[in-house]
Short mmCIF file of C-alpha atoms in Angstrom, two decimals:
data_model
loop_
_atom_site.label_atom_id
_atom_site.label_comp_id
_atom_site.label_asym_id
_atom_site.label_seq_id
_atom_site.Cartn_x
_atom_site.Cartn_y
_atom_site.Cartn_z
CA UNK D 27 0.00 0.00 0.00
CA UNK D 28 1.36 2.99 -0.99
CA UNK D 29 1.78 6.00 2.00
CA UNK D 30 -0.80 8.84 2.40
CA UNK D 31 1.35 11.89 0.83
CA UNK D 32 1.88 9.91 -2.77
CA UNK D 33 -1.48 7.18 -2.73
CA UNK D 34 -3.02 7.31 -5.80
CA UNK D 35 -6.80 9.62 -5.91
CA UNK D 36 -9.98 9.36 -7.20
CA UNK D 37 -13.11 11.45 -7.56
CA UNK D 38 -16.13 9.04 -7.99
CA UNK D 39 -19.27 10.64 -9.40
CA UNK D 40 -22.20 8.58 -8.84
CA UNK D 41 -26.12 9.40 -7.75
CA UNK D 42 -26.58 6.32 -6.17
CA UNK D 43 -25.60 6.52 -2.23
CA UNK D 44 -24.74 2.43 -1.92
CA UNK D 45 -22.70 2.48 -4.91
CA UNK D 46 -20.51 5.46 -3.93
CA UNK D 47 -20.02 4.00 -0.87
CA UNK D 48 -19.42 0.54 -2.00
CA UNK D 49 -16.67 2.33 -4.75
CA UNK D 50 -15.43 4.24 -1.97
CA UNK D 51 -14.93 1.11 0.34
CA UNK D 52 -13.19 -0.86 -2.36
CA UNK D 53 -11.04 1.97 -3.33
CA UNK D 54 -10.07 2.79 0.14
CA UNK D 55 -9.18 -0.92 1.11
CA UNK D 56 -6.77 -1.00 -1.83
CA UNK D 57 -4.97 2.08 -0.68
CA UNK D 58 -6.19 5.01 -2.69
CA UNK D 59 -7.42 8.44 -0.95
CA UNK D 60 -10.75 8.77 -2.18
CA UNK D 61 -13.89 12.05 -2.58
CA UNK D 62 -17.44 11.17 -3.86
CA UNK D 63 -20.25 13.40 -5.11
CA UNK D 64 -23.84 12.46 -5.98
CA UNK D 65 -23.82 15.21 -9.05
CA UNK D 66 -21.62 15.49 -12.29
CA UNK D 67 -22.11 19.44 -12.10
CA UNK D 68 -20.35 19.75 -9.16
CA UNK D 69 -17.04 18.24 -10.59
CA UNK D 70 -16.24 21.63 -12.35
CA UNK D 71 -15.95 23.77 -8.97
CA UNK D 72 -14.27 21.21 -6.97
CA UNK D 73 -11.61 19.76 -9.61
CA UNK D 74 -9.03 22.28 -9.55
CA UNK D 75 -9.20 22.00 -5.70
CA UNK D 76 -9.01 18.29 -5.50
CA UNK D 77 -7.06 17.49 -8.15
CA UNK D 78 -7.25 13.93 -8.56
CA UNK D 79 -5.44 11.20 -10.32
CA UNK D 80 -8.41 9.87 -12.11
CA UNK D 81 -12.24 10.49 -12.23
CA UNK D 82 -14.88 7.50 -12.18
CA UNK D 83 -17.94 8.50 -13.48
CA UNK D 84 -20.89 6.72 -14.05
CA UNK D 85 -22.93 7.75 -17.29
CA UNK D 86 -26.60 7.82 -16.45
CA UNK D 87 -27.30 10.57 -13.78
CA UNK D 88 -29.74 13.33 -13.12
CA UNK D 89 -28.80 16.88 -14.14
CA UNK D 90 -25.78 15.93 -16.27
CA UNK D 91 -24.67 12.58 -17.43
CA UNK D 92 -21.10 10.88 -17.42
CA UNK D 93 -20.73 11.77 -21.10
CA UNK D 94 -22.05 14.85 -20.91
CA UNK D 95 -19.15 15.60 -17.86
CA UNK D 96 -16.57 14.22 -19.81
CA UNK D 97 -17.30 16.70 -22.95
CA UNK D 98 -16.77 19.45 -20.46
CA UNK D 99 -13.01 18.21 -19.12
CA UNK D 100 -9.80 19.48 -20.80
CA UNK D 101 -7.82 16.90 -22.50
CA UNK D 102 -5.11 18.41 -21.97
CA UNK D 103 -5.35 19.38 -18.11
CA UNK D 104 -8.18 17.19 -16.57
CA UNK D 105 -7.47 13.79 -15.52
CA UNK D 106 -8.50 10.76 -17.23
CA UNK D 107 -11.87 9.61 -16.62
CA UNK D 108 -13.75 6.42 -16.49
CA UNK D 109 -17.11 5.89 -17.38
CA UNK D 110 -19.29 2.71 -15.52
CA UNK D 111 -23.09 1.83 -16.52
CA UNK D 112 -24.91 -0.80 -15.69
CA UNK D 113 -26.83 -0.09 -19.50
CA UNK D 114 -23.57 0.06 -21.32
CA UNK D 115 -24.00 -1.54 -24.70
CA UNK D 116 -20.92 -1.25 -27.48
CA UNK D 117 -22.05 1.71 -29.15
CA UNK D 118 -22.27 4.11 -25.86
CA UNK D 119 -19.08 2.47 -25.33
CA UNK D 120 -17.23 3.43 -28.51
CA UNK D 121 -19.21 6.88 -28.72
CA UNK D 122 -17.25 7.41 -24.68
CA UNK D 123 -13.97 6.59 -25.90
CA UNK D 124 -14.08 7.78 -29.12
CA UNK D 125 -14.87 11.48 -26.64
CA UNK D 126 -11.91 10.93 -24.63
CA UNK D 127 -12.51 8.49 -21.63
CA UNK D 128 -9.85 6.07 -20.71
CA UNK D 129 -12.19 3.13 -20.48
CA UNK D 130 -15.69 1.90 -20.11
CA UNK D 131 -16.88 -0.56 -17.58
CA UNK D 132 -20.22 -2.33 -17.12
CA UNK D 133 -21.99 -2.99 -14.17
CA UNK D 134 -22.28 -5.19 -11.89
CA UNK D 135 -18.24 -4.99 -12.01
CA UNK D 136 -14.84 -6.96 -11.51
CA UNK D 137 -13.17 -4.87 -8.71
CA UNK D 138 -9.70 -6.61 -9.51
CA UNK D 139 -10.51 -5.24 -13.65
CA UNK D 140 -11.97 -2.09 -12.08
CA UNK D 141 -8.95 -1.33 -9.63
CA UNK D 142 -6.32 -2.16 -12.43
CA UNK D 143 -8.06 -0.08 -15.01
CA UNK D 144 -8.05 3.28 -12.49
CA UNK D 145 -4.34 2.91 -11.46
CA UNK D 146 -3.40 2.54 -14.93
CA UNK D 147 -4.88 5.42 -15.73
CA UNK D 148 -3.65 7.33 -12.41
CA UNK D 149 -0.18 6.62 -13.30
CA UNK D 150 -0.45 7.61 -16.43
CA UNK D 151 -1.84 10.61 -15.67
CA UNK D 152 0.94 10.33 -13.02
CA UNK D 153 3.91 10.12 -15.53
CA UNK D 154 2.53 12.96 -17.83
CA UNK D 155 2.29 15.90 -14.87
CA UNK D 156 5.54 14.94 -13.87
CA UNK D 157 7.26 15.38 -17.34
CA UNK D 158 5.41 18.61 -17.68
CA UNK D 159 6.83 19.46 -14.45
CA UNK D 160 10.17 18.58 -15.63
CA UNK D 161 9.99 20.50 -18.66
CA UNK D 162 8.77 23.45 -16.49
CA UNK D 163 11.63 22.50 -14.69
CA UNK D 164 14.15 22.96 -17.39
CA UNK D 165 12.41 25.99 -18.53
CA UNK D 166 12.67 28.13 -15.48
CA UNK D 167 16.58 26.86 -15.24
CA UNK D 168 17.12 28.42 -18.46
CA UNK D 169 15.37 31.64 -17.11
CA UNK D 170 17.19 31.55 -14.03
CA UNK D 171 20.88 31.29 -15.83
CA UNK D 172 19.74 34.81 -17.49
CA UNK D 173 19.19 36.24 -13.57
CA UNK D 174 21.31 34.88 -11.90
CA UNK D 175 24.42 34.87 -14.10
CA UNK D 176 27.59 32.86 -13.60
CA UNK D 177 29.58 29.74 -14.08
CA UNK D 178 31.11 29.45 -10.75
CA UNK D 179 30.25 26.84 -8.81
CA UNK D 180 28.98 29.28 -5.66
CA UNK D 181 26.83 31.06 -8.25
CA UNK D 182 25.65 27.34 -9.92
CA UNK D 183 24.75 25.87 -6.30
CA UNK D 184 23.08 28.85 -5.64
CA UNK D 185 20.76 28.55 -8.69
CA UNK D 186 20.34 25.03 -7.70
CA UNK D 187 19.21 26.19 -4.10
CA UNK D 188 16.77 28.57 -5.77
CA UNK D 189 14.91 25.64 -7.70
CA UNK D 190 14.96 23.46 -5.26
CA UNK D 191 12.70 26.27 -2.58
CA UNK D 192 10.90 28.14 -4.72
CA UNK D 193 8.24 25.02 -4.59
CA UNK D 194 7.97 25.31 -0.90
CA UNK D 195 6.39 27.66 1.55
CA UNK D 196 9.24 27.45 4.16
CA UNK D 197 10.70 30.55 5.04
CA UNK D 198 14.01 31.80 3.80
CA UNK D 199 16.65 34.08 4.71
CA UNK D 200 19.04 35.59 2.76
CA UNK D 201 22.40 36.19 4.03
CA UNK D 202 25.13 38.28 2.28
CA UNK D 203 26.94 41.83 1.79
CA UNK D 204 25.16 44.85 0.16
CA UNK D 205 25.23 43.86 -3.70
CA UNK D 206 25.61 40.54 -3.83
CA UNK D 207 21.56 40.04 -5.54
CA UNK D 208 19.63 39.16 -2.29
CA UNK D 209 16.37 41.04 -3.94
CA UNK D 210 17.15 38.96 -7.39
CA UNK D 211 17.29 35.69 -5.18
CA UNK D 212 13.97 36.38 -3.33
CA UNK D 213 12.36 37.67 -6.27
CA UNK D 214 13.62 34.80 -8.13
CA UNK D 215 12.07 32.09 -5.65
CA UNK D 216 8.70 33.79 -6.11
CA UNK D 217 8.78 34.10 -9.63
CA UNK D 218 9.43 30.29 -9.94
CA UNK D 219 7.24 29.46 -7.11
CA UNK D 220 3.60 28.56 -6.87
CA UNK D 221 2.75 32.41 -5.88
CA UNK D 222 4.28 33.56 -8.57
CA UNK D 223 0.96 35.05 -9.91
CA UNK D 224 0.35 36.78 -6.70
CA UNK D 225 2.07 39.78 -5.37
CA UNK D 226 5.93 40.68 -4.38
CA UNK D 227 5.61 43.22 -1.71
CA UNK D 228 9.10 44.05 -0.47
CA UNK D 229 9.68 46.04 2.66
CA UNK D 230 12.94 48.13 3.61
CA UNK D 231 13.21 47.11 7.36
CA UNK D 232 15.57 49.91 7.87
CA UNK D 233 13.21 52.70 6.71
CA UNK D 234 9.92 51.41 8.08
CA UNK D 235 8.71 54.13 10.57
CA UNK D 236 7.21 53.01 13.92
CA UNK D 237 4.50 55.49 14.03
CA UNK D 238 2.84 54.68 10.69
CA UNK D 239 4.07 51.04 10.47
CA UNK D 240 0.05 49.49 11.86
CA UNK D 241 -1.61 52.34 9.27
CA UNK D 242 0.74 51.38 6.10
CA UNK D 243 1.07 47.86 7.07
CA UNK D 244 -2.64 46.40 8.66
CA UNK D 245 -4.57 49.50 6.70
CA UNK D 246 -7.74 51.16 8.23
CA UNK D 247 -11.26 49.88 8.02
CA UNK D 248 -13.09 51.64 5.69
CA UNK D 249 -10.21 54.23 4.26
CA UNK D 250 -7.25 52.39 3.08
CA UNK D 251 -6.24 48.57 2.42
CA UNK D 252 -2.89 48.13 4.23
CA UNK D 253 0.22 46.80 2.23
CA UNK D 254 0.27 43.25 3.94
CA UNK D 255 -3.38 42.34 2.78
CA UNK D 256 -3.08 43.47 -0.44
CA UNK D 257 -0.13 41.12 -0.36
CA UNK D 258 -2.13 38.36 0.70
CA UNK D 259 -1.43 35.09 -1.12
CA UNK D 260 2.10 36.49 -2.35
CA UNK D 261 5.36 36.65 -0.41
CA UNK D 262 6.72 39.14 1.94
CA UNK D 263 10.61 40.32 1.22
CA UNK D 264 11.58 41.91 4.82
CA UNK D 265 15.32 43.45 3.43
CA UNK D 266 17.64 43.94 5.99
CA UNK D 267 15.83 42.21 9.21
CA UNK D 268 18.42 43.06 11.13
CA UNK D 269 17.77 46.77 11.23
CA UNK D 270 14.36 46.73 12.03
CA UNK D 271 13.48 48.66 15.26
CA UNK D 272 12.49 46.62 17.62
CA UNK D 273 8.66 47.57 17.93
CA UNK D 274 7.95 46.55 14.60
CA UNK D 275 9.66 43.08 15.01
CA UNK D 276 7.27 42.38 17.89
CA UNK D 277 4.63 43.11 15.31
CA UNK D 278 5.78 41.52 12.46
CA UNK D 279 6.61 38.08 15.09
CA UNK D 280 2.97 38.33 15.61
CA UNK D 281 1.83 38.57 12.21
CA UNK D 282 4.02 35.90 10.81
CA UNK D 283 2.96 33.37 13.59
CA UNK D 284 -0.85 34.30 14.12
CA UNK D 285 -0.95 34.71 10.18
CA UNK D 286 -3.71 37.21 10.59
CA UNK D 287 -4.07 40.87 11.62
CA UNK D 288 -6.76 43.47 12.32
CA UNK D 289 -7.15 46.56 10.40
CA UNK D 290 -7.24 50.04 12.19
CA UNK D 291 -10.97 50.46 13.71
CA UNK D 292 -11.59 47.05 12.81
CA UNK D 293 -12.31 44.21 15.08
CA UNK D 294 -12.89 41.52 12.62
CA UNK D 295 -9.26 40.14 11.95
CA UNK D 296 -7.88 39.40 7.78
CA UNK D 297 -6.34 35.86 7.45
CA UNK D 298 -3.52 36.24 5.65
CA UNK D 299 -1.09 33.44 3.65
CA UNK D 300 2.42 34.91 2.60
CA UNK D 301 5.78 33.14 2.10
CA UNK D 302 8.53 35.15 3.81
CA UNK D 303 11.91 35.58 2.36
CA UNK D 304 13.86 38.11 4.84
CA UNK D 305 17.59 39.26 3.82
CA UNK D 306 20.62 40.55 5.94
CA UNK D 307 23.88 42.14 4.88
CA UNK D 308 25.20 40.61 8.52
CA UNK D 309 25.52 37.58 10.04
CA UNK D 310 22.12 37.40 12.01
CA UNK D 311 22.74 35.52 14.51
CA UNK D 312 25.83 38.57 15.23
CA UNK D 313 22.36 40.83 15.67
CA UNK D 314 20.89 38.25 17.91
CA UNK D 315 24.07 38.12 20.54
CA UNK D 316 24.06 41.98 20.06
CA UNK D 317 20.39 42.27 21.16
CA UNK D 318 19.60 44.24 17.77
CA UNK D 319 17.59 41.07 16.56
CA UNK D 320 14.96 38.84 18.20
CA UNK D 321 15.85 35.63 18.32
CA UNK D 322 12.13 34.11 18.24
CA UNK D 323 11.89 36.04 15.05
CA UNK D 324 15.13 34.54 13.57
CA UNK D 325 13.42 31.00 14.08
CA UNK D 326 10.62 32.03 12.42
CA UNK D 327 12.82 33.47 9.10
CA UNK D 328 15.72 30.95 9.13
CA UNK D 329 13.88 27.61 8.21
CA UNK D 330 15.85 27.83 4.89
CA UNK D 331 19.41 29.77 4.93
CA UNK D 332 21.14 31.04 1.42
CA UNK D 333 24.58 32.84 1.80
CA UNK D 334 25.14 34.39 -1.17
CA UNK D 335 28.67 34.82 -2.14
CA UNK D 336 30.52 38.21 -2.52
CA UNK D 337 31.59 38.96 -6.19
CA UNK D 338 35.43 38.50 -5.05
CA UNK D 339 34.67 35.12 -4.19
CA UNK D 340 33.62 34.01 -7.70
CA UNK D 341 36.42 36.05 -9.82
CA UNK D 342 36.03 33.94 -12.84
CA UNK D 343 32.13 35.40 -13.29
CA UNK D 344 33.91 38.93 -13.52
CA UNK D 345 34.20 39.41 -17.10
CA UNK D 346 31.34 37.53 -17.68
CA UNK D 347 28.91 39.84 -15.58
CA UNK D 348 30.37 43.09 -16.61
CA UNK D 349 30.46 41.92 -20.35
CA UNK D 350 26.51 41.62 -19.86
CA UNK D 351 25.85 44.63 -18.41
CA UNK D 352 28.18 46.68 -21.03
CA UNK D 353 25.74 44.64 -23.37
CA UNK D 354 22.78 45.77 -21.63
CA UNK D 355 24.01 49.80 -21.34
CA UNK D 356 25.19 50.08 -25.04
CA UNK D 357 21.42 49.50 -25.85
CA UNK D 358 20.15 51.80 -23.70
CA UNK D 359 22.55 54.65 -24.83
CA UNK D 360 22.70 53.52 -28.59
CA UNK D 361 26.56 53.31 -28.54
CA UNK D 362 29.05 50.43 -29.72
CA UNK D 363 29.60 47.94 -27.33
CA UNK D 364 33.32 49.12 -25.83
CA UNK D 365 35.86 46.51 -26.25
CA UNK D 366 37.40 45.65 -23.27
CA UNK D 367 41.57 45.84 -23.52
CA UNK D 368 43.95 43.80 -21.73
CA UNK D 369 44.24 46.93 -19.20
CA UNK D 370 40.75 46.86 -18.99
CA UNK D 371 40.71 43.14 -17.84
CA UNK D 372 43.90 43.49 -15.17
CA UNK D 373 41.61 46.25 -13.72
CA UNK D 374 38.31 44.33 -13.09
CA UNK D 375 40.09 41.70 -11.57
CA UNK D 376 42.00 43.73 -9.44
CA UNK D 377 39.53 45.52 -8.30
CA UNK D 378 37.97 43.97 -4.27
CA UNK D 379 34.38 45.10 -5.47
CA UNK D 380 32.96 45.71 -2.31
CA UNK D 381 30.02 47.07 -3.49
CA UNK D 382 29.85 43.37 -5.08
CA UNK D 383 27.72 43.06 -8.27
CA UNK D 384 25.68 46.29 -7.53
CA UNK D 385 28.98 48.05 -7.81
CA UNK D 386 30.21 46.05 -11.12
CA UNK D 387 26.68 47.00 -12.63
CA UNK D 388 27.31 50.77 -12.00
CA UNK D 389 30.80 50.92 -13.20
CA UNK D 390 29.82 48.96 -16.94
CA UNK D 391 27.05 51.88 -16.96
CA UNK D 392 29.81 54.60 -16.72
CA UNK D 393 32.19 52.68 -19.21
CA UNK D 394 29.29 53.08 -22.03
CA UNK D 395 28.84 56.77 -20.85
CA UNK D 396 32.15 57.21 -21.55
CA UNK D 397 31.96 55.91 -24.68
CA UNK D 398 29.57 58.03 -25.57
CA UNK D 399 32.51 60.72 -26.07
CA UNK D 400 34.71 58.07 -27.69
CA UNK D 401 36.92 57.89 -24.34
CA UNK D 402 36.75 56.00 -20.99
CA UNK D 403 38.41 52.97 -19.47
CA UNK D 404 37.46 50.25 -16.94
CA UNK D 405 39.79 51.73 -14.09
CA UNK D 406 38.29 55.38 -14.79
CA UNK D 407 34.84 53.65 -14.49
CA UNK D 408 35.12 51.87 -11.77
CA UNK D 409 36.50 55.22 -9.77
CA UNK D 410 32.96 56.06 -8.62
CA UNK D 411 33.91 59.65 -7.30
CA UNK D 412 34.92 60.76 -11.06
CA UNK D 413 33.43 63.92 -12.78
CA UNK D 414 30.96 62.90 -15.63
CA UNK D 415 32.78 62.71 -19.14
CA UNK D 416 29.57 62.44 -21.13
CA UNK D 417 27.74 65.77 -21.09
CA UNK D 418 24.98 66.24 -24.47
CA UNK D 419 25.96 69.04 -26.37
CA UNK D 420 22.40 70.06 -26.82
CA UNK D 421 19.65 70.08 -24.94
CA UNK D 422 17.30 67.83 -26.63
CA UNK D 423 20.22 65.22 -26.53
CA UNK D 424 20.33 65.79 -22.61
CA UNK D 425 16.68 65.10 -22.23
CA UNK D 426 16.51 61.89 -24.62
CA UNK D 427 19.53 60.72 -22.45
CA UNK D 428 17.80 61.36 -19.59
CA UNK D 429 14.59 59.66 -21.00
CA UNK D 430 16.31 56.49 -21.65
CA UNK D 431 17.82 55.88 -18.40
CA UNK D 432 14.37 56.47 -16.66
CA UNK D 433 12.55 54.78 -18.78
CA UNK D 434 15.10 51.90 -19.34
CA UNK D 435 15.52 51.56 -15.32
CA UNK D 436 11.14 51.79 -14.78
CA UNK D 437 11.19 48.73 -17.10
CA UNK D 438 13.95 46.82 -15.32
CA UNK D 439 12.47 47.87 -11.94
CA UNK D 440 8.94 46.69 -13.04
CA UNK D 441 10.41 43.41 -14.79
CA UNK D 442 8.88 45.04 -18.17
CA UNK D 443 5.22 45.32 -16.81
CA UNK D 444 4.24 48.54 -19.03
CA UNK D 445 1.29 49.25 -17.10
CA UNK D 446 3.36 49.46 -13.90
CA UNK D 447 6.08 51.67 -15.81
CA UNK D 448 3.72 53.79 -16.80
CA UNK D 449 2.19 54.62 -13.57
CA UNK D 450 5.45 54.87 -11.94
CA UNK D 451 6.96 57.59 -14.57
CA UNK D 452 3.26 59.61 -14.05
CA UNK D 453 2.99 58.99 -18.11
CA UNK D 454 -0.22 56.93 -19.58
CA UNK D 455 0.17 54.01 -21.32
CA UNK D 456 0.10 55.50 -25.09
CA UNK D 457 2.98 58.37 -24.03
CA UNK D 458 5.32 55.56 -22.85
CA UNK D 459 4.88 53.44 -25.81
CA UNK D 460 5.76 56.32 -28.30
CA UNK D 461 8.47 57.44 -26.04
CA UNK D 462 10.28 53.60 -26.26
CA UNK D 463 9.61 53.69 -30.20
CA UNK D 464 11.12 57.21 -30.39
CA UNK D 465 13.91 56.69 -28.13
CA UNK D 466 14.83 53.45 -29.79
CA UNK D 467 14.56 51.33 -26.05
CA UNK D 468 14.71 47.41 -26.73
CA UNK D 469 12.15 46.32 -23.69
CA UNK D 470 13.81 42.63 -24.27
CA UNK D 471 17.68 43.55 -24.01
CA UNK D 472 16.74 45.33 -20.89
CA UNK D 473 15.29 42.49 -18.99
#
């Protein structure tokens, strides 16, 4: 008998009370978890909750018949179904299979032919979710090499972290120095998780103000839905945990383990489901022993820990990184991609990067600036203090400059959701799209 987590189910669909139950003792006693429902037009609500294996139907029924239920499934999504009748005759059967069901069964039935037929078709049905799984599977890696980019093996087993997590719920917190991609990561496990359609609300511990944190946060009844429900059903990125006053982690600790909270002038409290991904640029359990972190609320972030590595510590991704972003900056500012010199390679490499791949990002964007007036090197760019070399000599130029590096960073910001760019540059929807055709912008090449 197989074990409760991976036993094969089956939805049975029957209007006859002692032959549901007799299906659903027979089922049971051969291992299977097991629903039943006396009407075929209930099957639609209930199937993408219960998701079963198989369906076994029988034909004849008030309402809506078995056939009738099976022209309404999805070949391509719904499981397979069986069809039983005790007034089968060959051409009902044929007309049934020839519409999609797995097999046809008369009543009265044999429950050995009867169980083998359903588990056939349950691992079937079985085998083909999981290769569509495991072409999802492939799919998102290939996404995820074009985020997180690299060939180390620290960058690679991060990646491999990432895929293996973003399937869960457990918590997660993100451990390494300012630059190193802790955003990309959490973004990164929703995107590939099962919340992925539902919203990415990410929260600057550092800057969240005491005072306004319940109004902002819960939201009052009747003026203003706060930022955590209209979250709700998404995941939670609390950045730098660490540096949260300590007020608001008593709140947030209550939050995360009562999973509700009560709006402002509200006594009726909001259930709320988010995944939380926290992040640190410090060691956090340093913050615990140093009484600037709460230690029940690092049990309640650290279920799953990533360290992400500083740039230094993965050298051979140097020239890689900063080769994509020079990629990414010459379309934005319409100039040749700069070719990078033997000087130009002695300098990345020598270079600590402290500012990790934030700081590599910043320093390809100056190169291309540079460029821009024909001049410029990798050691000039990557001195941050310098004066801007590339000054428009007219001011239209200045302002289509400008235009492109708003407009360029909106779309990477809003992971090329125009709607969102839009509303975030105060232009409508029409402006923005004859601003990118103007201005040349390639939405792909900058995501």
């Amino acid at each position: 008998m197989t074990s409760a987590d991976t036993a094969l189910s089956v939805l049975i669909v029957d209007d006859d009370k002692s032959m549901r139950a007799s299906l659903v003792d027979l089922l049971e006693a051969a291992g299977w978890r097991t629903e039943a429902l006396p009407r075929a037009t209930q099957v639609a609500d209930l199937l993408p909750r219960l998701q079963p294996d198989v369906i076994l139907s029988d034909v004849r029924m008030p309402g809506m018949s078995g056939l009738e239920l099976l022209a309404t499934l999805d070949r391509g999504s719904a499981p397979p179904m069986v069809l039983i009748s005790a007034h089968g005759d060959i051409p009902m059967a044929v007309e049934a299979i020839q519409n999609g069901a797995y097999s046809f069964v008369e009543k009265p039935y044999d429950p050995r032919r009867l169980l083998s037929i359903l588990r056939h078709a349950a691992e079937q049905h079985r085998m083909a979710k999981g290769t569509e799984r495991l072409k999802e599977r492939l799919a998102r890696l290939s996404g995820l090499d074009r985020v997180l980019l690299g060939r180390t093996p620290e960058i690679a087993a991060i990646r491999a972290d990432v895929l293996d997590f973003a399937d869960t719920d457990a918590s997660v917190l993100l451990q390494g120095e300012t630059g190193t991609g802790k955003e990309v990561v959490a973004r990164a496990l929703h995107d590939l998780g099962p919340r992925a359609d539902a919203p990415f609300l990410a929260l600057n511990c550092a800057a969240i103000a005491e005072a306004s944190f319940e109004t902002e946060m819960f939201g009052v009844k009747g003026e203003a839905t706060g930022k955590l429900v209209a979250a709700n059903g998404g995941t939670l990125f609390l950045d730098e945990i660490a540096a949260c006053p300590p007020a608001i982690q008593a709140k947030l600790l209550r939050v995360i383990e009562e999973k509700e909270l009560t709006p402002l002038g509200s006594t009726t409290p909001v259930k709320l489901d988010l995944r939380i991904v926290a992040a640190s640029n410090e060691e956090a359990e340093q913050a615990v022993r140093e009484g600037r972190l709460r230690q029940d609320l690092l049990f309640r972030l650290n279920t799953v820990v990533l360290s992400l590595p500083p740039l230094r510590a993965r050298r051979d991704d140097i020239s890689l990184l900063f080769t994509h972003f020079l990629g990414q900056y010459a379309q934005v500012y319409e100039v040749a991609l700069p070719d990078l010199s033997h000087d130009d390679m002695a300098a990345l490499l020598a270079h600590d990067w402290p500012g990790n791949v934030r700081e590599l990002r910043n320093a390809a964007e100056r190169r291309v600036l540079a460029a821009r007036r024909g001049g410029g090197s990798v050691a000039d760019a990557i001195r941050a203090d310098q004066a801007p070399e590339d000054v428009p000599d007219t001011l239209r130029e200045a302002v289509a400059v400008f235009e492109r590096e708003l407009i360029g960073k909106a779309i990477r910001a809003h992971e090329g959701r125009m709607d969102a760019v839009a509303e975030a540059l105060g232009i409508g929807r029409r402006t923005l799209n004859e601003k990118i055709v103007k201005l040349g912008l390639d939405k792909d090449a900058l995501l």
